Short mmCIF file of C-alpha atoms in Angstrom, two decimals:
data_model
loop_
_atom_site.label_atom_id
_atom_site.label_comp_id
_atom_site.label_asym_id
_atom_site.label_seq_id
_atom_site.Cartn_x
_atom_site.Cartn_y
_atom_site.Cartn_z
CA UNK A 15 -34.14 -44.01 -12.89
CA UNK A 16 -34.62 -40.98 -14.85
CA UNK A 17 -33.91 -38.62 -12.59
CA UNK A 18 -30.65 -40.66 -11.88
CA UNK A 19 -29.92 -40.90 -15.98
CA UNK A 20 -30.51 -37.02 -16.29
CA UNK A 21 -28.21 -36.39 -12.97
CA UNK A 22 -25.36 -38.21 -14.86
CA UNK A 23 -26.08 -36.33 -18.05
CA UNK A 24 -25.29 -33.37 -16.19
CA UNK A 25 -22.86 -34.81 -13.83
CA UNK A 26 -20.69 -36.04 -16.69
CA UNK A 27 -19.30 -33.32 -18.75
CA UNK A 28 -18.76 -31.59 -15.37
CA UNK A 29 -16.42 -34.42 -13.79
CA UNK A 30 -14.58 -35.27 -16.77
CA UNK A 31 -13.56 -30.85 -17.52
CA UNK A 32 -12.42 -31.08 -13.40
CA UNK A 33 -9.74 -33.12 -14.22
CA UNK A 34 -8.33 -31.25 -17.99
CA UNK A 35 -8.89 -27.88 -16.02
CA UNK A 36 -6.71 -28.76 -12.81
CA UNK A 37 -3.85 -29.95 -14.54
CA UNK A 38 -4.03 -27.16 -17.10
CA UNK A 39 -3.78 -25.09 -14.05
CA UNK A 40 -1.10 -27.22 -12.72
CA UNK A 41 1.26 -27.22 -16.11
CA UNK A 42 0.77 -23.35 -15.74
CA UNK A 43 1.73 -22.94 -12.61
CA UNK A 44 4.74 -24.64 -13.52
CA UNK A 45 5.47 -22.62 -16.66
CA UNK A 46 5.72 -19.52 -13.90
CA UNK A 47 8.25 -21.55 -11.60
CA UNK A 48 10.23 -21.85 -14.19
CA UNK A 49 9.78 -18.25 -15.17
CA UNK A 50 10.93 -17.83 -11.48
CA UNK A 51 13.94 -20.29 -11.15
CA UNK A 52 15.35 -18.03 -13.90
CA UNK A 53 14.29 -14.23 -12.53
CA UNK A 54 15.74 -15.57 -9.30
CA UNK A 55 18.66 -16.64 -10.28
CA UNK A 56 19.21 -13.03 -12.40
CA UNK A 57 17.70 -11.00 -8.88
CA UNK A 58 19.72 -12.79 -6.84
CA UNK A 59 22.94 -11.82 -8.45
CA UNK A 60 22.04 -8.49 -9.35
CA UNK A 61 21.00 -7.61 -5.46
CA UNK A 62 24.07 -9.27 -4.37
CA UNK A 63 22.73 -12.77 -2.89
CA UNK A 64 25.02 -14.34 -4.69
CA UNK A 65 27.91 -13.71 -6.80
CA UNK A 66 27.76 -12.24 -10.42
CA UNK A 67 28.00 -15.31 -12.41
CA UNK A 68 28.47 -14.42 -16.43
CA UNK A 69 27.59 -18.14 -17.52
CA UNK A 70 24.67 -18.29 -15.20
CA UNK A 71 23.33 -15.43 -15.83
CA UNK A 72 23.44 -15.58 -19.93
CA UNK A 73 21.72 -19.27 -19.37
CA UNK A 74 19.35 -18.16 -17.27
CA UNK A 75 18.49 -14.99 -19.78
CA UNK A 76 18.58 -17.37 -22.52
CA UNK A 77 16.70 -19.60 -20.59
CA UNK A 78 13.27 -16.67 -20.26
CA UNK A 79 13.75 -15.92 -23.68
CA UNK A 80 12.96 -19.19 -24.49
CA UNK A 81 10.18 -19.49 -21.93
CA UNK A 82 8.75 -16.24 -23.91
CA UNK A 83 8.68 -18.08 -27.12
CA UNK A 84 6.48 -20.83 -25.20
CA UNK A 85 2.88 -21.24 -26.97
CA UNK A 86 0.53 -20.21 -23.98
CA UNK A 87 -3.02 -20.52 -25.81
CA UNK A 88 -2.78 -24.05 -23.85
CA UNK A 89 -1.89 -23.13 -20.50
CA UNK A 90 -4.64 -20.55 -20.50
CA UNK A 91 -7.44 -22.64 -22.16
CA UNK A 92 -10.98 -21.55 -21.25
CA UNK A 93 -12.80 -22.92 -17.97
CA UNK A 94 -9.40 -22.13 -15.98
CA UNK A 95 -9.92 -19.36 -14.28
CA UNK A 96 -9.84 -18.20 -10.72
CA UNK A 97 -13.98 -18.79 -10.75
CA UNK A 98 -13.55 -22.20 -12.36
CA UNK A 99 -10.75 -23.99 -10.65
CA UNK A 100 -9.34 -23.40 -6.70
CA UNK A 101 -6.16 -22.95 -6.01
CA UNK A 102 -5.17 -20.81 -9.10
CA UNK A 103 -4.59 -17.00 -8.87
CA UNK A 104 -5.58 -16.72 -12.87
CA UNK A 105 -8.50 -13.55 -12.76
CA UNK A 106 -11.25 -14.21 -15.58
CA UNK A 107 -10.02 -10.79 -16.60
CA UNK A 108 -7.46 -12.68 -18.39
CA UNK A 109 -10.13 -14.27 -20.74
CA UNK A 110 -11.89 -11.21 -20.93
CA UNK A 111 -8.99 -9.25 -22.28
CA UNK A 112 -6.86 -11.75 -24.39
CA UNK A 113 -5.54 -8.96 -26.91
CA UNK A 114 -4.42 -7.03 -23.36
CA UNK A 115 -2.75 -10.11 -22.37
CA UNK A 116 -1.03 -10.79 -25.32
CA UNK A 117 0.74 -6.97 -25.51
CA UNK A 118 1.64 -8.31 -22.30
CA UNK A 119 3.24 -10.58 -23.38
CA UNK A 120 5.02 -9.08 -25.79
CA UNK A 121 6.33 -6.84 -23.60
CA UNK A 122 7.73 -9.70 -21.37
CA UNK A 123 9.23 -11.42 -24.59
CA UNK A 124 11.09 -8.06 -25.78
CA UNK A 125 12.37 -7.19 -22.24
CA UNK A 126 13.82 -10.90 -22.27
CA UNK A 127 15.65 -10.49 -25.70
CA UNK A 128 17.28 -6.89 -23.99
CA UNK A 129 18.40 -9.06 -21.12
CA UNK A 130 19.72 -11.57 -22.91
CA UNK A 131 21.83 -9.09 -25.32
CA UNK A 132 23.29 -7.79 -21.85
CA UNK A 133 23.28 -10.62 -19.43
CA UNK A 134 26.80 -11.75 -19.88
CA UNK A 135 28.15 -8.57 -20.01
CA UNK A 136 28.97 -7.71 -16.55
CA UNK A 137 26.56 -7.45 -13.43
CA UNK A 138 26.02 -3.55 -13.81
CA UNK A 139 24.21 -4.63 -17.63
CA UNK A 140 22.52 -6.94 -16.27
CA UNK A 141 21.25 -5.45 -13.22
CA UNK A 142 20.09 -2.65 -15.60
CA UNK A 143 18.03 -4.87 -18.17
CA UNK A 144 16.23 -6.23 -14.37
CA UNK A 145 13.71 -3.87 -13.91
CA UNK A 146 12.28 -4.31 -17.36
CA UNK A 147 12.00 -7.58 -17.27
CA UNK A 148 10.60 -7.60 -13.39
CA UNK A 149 8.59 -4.82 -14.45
CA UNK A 150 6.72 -7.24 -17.08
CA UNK A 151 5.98 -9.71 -14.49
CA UNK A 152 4.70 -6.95 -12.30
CA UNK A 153 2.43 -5.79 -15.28
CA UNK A 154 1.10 -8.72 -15.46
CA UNK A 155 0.33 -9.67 -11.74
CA UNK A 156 -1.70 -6.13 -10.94
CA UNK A 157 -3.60 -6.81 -14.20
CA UNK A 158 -4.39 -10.18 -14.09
CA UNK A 159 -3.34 -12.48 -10.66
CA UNK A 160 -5.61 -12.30 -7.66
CA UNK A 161 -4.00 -11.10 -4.67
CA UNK B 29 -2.67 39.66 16.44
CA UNK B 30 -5.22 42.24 14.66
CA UNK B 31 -8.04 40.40 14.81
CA UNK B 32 -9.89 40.71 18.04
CA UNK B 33 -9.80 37.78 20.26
CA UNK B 34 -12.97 36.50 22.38
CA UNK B 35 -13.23 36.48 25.91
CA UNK B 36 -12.35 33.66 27.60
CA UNK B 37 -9.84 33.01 24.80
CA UNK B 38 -6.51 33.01 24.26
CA UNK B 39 -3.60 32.60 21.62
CA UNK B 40 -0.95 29.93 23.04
CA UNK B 41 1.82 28.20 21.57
CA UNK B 42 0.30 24.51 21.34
CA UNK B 43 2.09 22.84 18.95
CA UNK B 44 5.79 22.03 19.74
CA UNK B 45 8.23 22.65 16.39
CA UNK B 46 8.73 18.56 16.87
CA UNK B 47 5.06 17.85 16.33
CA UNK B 48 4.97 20.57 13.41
CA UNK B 49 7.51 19.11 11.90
CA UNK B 50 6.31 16.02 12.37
CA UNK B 51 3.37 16.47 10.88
CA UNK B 52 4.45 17.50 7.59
CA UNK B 53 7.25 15.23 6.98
CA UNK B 54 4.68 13.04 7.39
CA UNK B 55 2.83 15.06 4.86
CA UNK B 56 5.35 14.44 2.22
CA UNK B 57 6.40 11.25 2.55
CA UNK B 58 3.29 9.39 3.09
CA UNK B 59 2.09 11.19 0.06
CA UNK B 60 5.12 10.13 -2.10
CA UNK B 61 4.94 6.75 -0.98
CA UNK B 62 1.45 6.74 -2.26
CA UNK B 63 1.58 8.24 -5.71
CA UNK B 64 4.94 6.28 -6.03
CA UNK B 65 3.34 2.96 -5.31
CA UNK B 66 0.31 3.30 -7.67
CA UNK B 67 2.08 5.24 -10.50
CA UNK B 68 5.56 5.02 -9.66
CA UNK B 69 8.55 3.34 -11.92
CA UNK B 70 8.74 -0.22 -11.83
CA UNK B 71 11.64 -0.34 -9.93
CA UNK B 72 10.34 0.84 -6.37
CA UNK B 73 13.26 1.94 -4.81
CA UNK B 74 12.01 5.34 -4.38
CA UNK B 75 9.09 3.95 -2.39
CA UNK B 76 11.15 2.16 -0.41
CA UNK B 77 12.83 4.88 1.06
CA UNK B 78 9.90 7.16 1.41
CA UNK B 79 8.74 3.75 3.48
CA UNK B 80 11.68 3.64 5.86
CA UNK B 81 10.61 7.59 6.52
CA UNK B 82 7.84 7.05 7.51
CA UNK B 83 9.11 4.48 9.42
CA UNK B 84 11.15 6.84 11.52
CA UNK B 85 8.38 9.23 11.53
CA UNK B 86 6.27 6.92 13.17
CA UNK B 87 8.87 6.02 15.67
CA UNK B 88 9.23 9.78 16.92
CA UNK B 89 5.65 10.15 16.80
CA UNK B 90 5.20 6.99 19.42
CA UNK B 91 7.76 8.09 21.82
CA UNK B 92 6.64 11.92 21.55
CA UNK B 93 2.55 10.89 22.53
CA UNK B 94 4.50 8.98 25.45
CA UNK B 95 7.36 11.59 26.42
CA UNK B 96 6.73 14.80 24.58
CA UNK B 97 5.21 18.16 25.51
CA UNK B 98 1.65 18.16 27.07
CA UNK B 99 -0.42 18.71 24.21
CA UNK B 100 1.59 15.77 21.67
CA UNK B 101 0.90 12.98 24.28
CA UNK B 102 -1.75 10.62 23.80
CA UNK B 103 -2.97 10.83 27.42
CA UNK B 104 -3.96 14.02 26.33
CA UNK B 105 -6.41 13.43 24.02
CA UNK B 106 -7.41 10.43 25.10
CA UNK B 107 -10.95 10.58 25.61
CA UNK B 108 -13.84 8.18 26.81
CA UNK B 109 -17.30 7.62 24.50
CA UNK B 110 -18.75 10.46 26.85
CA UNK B 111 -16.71 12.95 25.89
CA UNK B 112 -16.58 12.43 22.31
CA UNK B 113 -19.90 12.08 22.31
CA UNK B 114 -20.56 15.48 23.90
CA UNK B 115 -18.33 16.95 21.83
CA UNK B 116 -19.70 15.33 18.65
CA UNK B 117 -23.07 17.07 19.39
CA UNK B 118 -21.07 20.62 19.01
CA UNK B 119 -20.03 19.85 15.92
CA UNK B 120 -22.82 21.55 14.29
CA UNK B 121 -22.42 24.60 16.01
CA UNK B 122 -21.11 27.04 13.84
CA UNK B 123 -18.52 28.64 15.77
CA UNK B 124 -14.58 27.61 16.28
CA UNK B 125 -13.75 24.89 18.81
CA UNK B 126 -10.86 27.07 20.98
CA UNK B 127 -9.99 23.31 21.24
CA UNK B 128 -6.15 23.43 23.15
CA UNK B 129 -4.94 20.38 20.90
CA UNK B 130 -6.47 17.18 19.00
CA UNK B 131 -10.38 17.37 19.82
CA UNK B 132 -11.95 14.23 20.63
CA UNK B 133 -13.08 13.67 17.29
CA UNK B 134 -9.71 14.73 15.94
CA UNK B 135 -8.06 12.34 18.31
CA UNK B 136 -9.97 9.73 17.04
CA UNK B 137 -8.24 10.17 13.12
CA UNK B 138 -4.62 10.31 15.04
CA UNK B 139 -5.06 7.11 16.06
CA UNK B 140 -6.72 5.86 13.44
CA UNK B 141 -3.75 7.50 11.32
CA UNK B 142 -1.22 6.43 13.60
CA UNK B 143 -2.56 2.29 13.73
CA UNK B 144 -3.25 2.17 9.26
CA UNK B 145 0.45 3.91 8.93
CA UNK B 146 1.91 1.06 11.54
CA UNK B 147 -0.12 -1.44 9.72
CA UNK B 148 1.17 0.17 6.46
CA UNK B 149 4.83 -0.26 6.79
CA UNK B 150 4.82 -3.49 8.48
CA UNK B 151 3.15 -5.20 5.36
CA UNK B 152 5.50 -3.46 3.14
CA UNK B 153 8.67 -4.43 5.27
CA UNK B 154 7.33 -8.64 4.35
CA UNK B 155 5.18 -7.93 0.91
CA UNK B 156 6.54 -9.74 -2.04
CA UNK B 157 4.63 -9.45 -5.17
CA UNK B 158 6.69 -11.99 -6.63
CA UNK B 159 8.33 -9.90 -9.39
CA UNK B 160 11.90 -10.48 -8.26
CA UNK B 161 12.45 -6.18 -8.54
CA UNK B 162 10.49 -5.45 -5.65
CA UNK B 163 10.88 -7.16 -2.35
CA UNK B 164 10.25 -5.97 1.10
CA UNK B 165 13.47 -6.22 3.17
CA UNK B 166 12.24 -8.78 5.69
CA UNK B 167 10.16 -10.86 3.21
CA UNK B 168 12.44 -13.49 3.67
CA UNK B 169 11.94 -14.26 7.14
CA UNK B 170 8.47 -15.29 6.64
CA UNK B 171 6.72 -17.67 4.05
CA UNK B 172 5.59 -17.06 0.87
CA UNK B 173 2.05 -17.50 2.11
CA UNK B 174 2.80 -14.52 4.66
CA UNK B 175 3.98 -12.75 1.42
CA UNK B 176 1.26 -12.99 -0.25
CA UNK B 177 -1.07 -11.51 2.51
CA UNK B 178 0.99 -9.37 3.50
CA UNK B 179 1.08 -7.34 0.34
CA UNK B 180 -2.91 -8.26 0.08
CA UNK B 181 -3.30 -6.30 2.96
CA UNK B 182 -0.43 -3.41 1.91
CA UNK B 183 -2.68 -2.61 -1.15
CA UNK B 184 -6.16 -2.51 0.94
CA UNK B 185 -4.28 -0.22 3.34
CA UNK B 186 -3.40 2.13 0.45
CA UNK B 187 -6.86 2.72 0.03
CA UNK B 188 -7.76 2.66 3.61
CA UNK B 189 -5.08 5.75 3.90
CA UNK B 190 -6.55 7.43 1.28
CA UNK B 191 -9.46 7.71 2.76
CA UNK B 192 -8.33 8.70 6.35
CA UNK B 193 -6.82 11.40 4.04
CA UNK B 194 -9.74 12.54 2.34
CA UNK B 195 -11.67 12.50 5.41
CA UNK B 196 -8.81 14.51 7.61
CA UNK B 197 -8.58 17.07 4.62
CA UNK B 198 -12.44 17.86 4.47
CA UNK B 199 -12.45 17.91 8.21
CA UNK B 200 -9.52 21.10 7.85
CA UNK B 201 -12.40 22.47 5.48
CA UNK B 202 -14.93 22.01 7.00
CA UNK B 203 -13.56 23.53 10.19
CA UNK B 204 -12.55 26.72 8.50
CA UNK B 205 -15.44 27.12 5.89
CA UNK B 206 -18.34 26.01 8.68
CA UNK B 207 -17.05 26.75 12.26
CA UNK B 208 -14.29 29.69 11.20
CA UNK B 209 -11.19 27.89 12.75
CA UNK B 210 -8.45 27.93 10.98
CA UNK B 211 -6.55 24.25 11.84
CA UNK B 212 -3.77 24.70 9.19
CA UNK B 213 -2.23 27.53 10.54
CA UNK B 214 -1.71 26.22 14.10
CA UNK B 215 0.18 23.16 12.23
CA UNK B 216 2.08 25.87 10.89
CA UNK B 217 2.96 28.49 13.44
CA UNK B 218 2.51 26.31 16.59
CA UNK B 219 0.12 29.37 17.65
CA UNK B 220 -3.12 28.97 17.97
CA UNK B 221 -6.53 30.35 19.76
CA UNK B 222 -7.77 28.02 22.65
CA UNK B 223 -10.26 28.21 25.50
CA UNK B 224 -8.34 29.36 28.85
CA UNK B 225 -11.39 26.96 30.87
CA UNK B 226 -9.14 24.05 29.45
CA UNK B 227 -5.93 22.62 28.65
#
């Protein structure tokens, strides 16, 4: 009996953080397909998948400058980490290095405001303010995402 | 030819101006490729091409070991574990190899070479590292799972190559500096001193 009571002691805090951490993990994973719908759509046109699209494009830049603006602290709450939850790329390096991260981000947020100014402009402009912003996520993925 | 040559020696033209060539094209572009991927722009278009290069390279390299002169095939230094193993043990003699073309040892860093490199640009051709700048040209014909492994295994084989580098390098060195055979100037001139027993 008090074996069992001490077992749920312990057991308890650890079930109830499973579920919090998961869908933290989840919700982030979704803040990158987002990030994603958007750089494709932008990649897509500027390598000639589809057709230069001045509308789409300025959404979609308008679209990952808002996305920059997002309030990550959330979606990167402690205990989420590749060591603390499966299926998530997220390298405790992240947690270990917030004020790297966050120049990171910075970066990612400026390079979204320079596509945005050029977006609409004509598919040459945009295709030029591309590798800045892909270079961001790039940045980010050799610091921080398992492979 | 000033120096004076040993008996049972002689200077031959081994290696063909295709292999030379080969060689350092090879030289060059798998070095640019490398630098370019680990410190390159962000945009890797650069890479890319240096990629496709190597590519070719690799290409010409496969069909001269199959149909090129003698001493570029790979039936020619294709050797079993006895041979390699007796020449291992002359290694530490220190005195120049008169070996006519890749010794077994040697042969066994071609391959090696040869099968990273193949491994090399096939992970690059369907590696995606998801930043929408730089995507290998066939990464769509596989999925994203693929993608991700495949450029896993692209940035282990950087390393990998590095270190068939190192190794080849201090092999040159330790040829010239410990036996007295000069390896680099053969790559160069095609001409080099080999036993007449052999080859």
């Amino acid at each position: 009996m008090r074996y069992a009571l001490i077992a749920a002691l312990i057991a308890a805090p650890a079930l109830s953080l499973a579920g919090p951490a998961e869908k933290t993990v989840e919700a982030r994973q979704g803040y990158f397909k987002l990030l994603g719908a958007n750089m494709g759509v932008l990649a897509g046109m500027a390598q000639g998948k589809v057709d230069y699209d001045a509308d789409a494009a300025q959404t979609a830049a308008d679209n990952m400058v808002v996305l920059s603006t997002y309030k990550l602290a959330p979606l990167f709450a402690p205990g989420t980490s590749s060591d603390d939850v499966k299926d998530t790329r997220a390298l405790p390096a992240i947690w270990k290095d917030l004020p790297g991260v966050t120049a990171k981000a910075s970066d990612f947020g400026a390079a979204a405001r320079a596509m945005q100014d050029v977006a609409g402009k004509g598919k040459g402009e945009m295709a030029g303010a591309l590798g800045a912003l892909g270079g961001s996520c790039k940045g980010c993925h050799t610091a921080y995402r398992a492979e | 030819m000033t120096k004076q040559i040993p008996e049972g020696v002689s200077q031959v033209k081994l290696w063909d101006v295709g292999t030379r060539l080969f060689h350092w094209s090879l030289v060059i572009c798998v070095c640019s490729a490398w630098f370019l991927g680990k410190f390159g722009p962000n945009i890797m278009t650069l890479h890319f091409y240096f990629g496709y290069a190597v590519i070719a390279l690799l290409v010409f390299r496969i069909v001269w070991g199959l149909f090129g002169p003698a001493p570029a095939r790979f039936s020619h230094f294709l050797f079993g574990p006895a041979a390699t193993l007796r020449y291992a043990k002359t290694l530490k003699n220190p005195t120049p190899s008169y070996w006519p073309g890749h010794n077994p040892i040697g042969a066994l860093s071609v391959f090696a070479m040869l099968a990273a490199l193949i491994v090399q640009v096939s992970t690059g051709l369907f590696a995606d590292p998801d930043d929408y700048i730089n995507v290998g040209p066939l990464a769509d014909m596989v999925s994203s799972e693929a993608n991700r492994s495949a450029t896993k295994l692209h940035h282990q084989m950087a390393l990998l190559i590095a270190v068939f580098v190192v190794l080849h390098v201090a092999a040159i060195a330790f040829y010239k500096r410990y036996k007295g055979e000069n390896l680099v100037t053969p790559m160069l001139t095609g001409w080099k001193l080999v036993r007449k027993d052999k080859g």
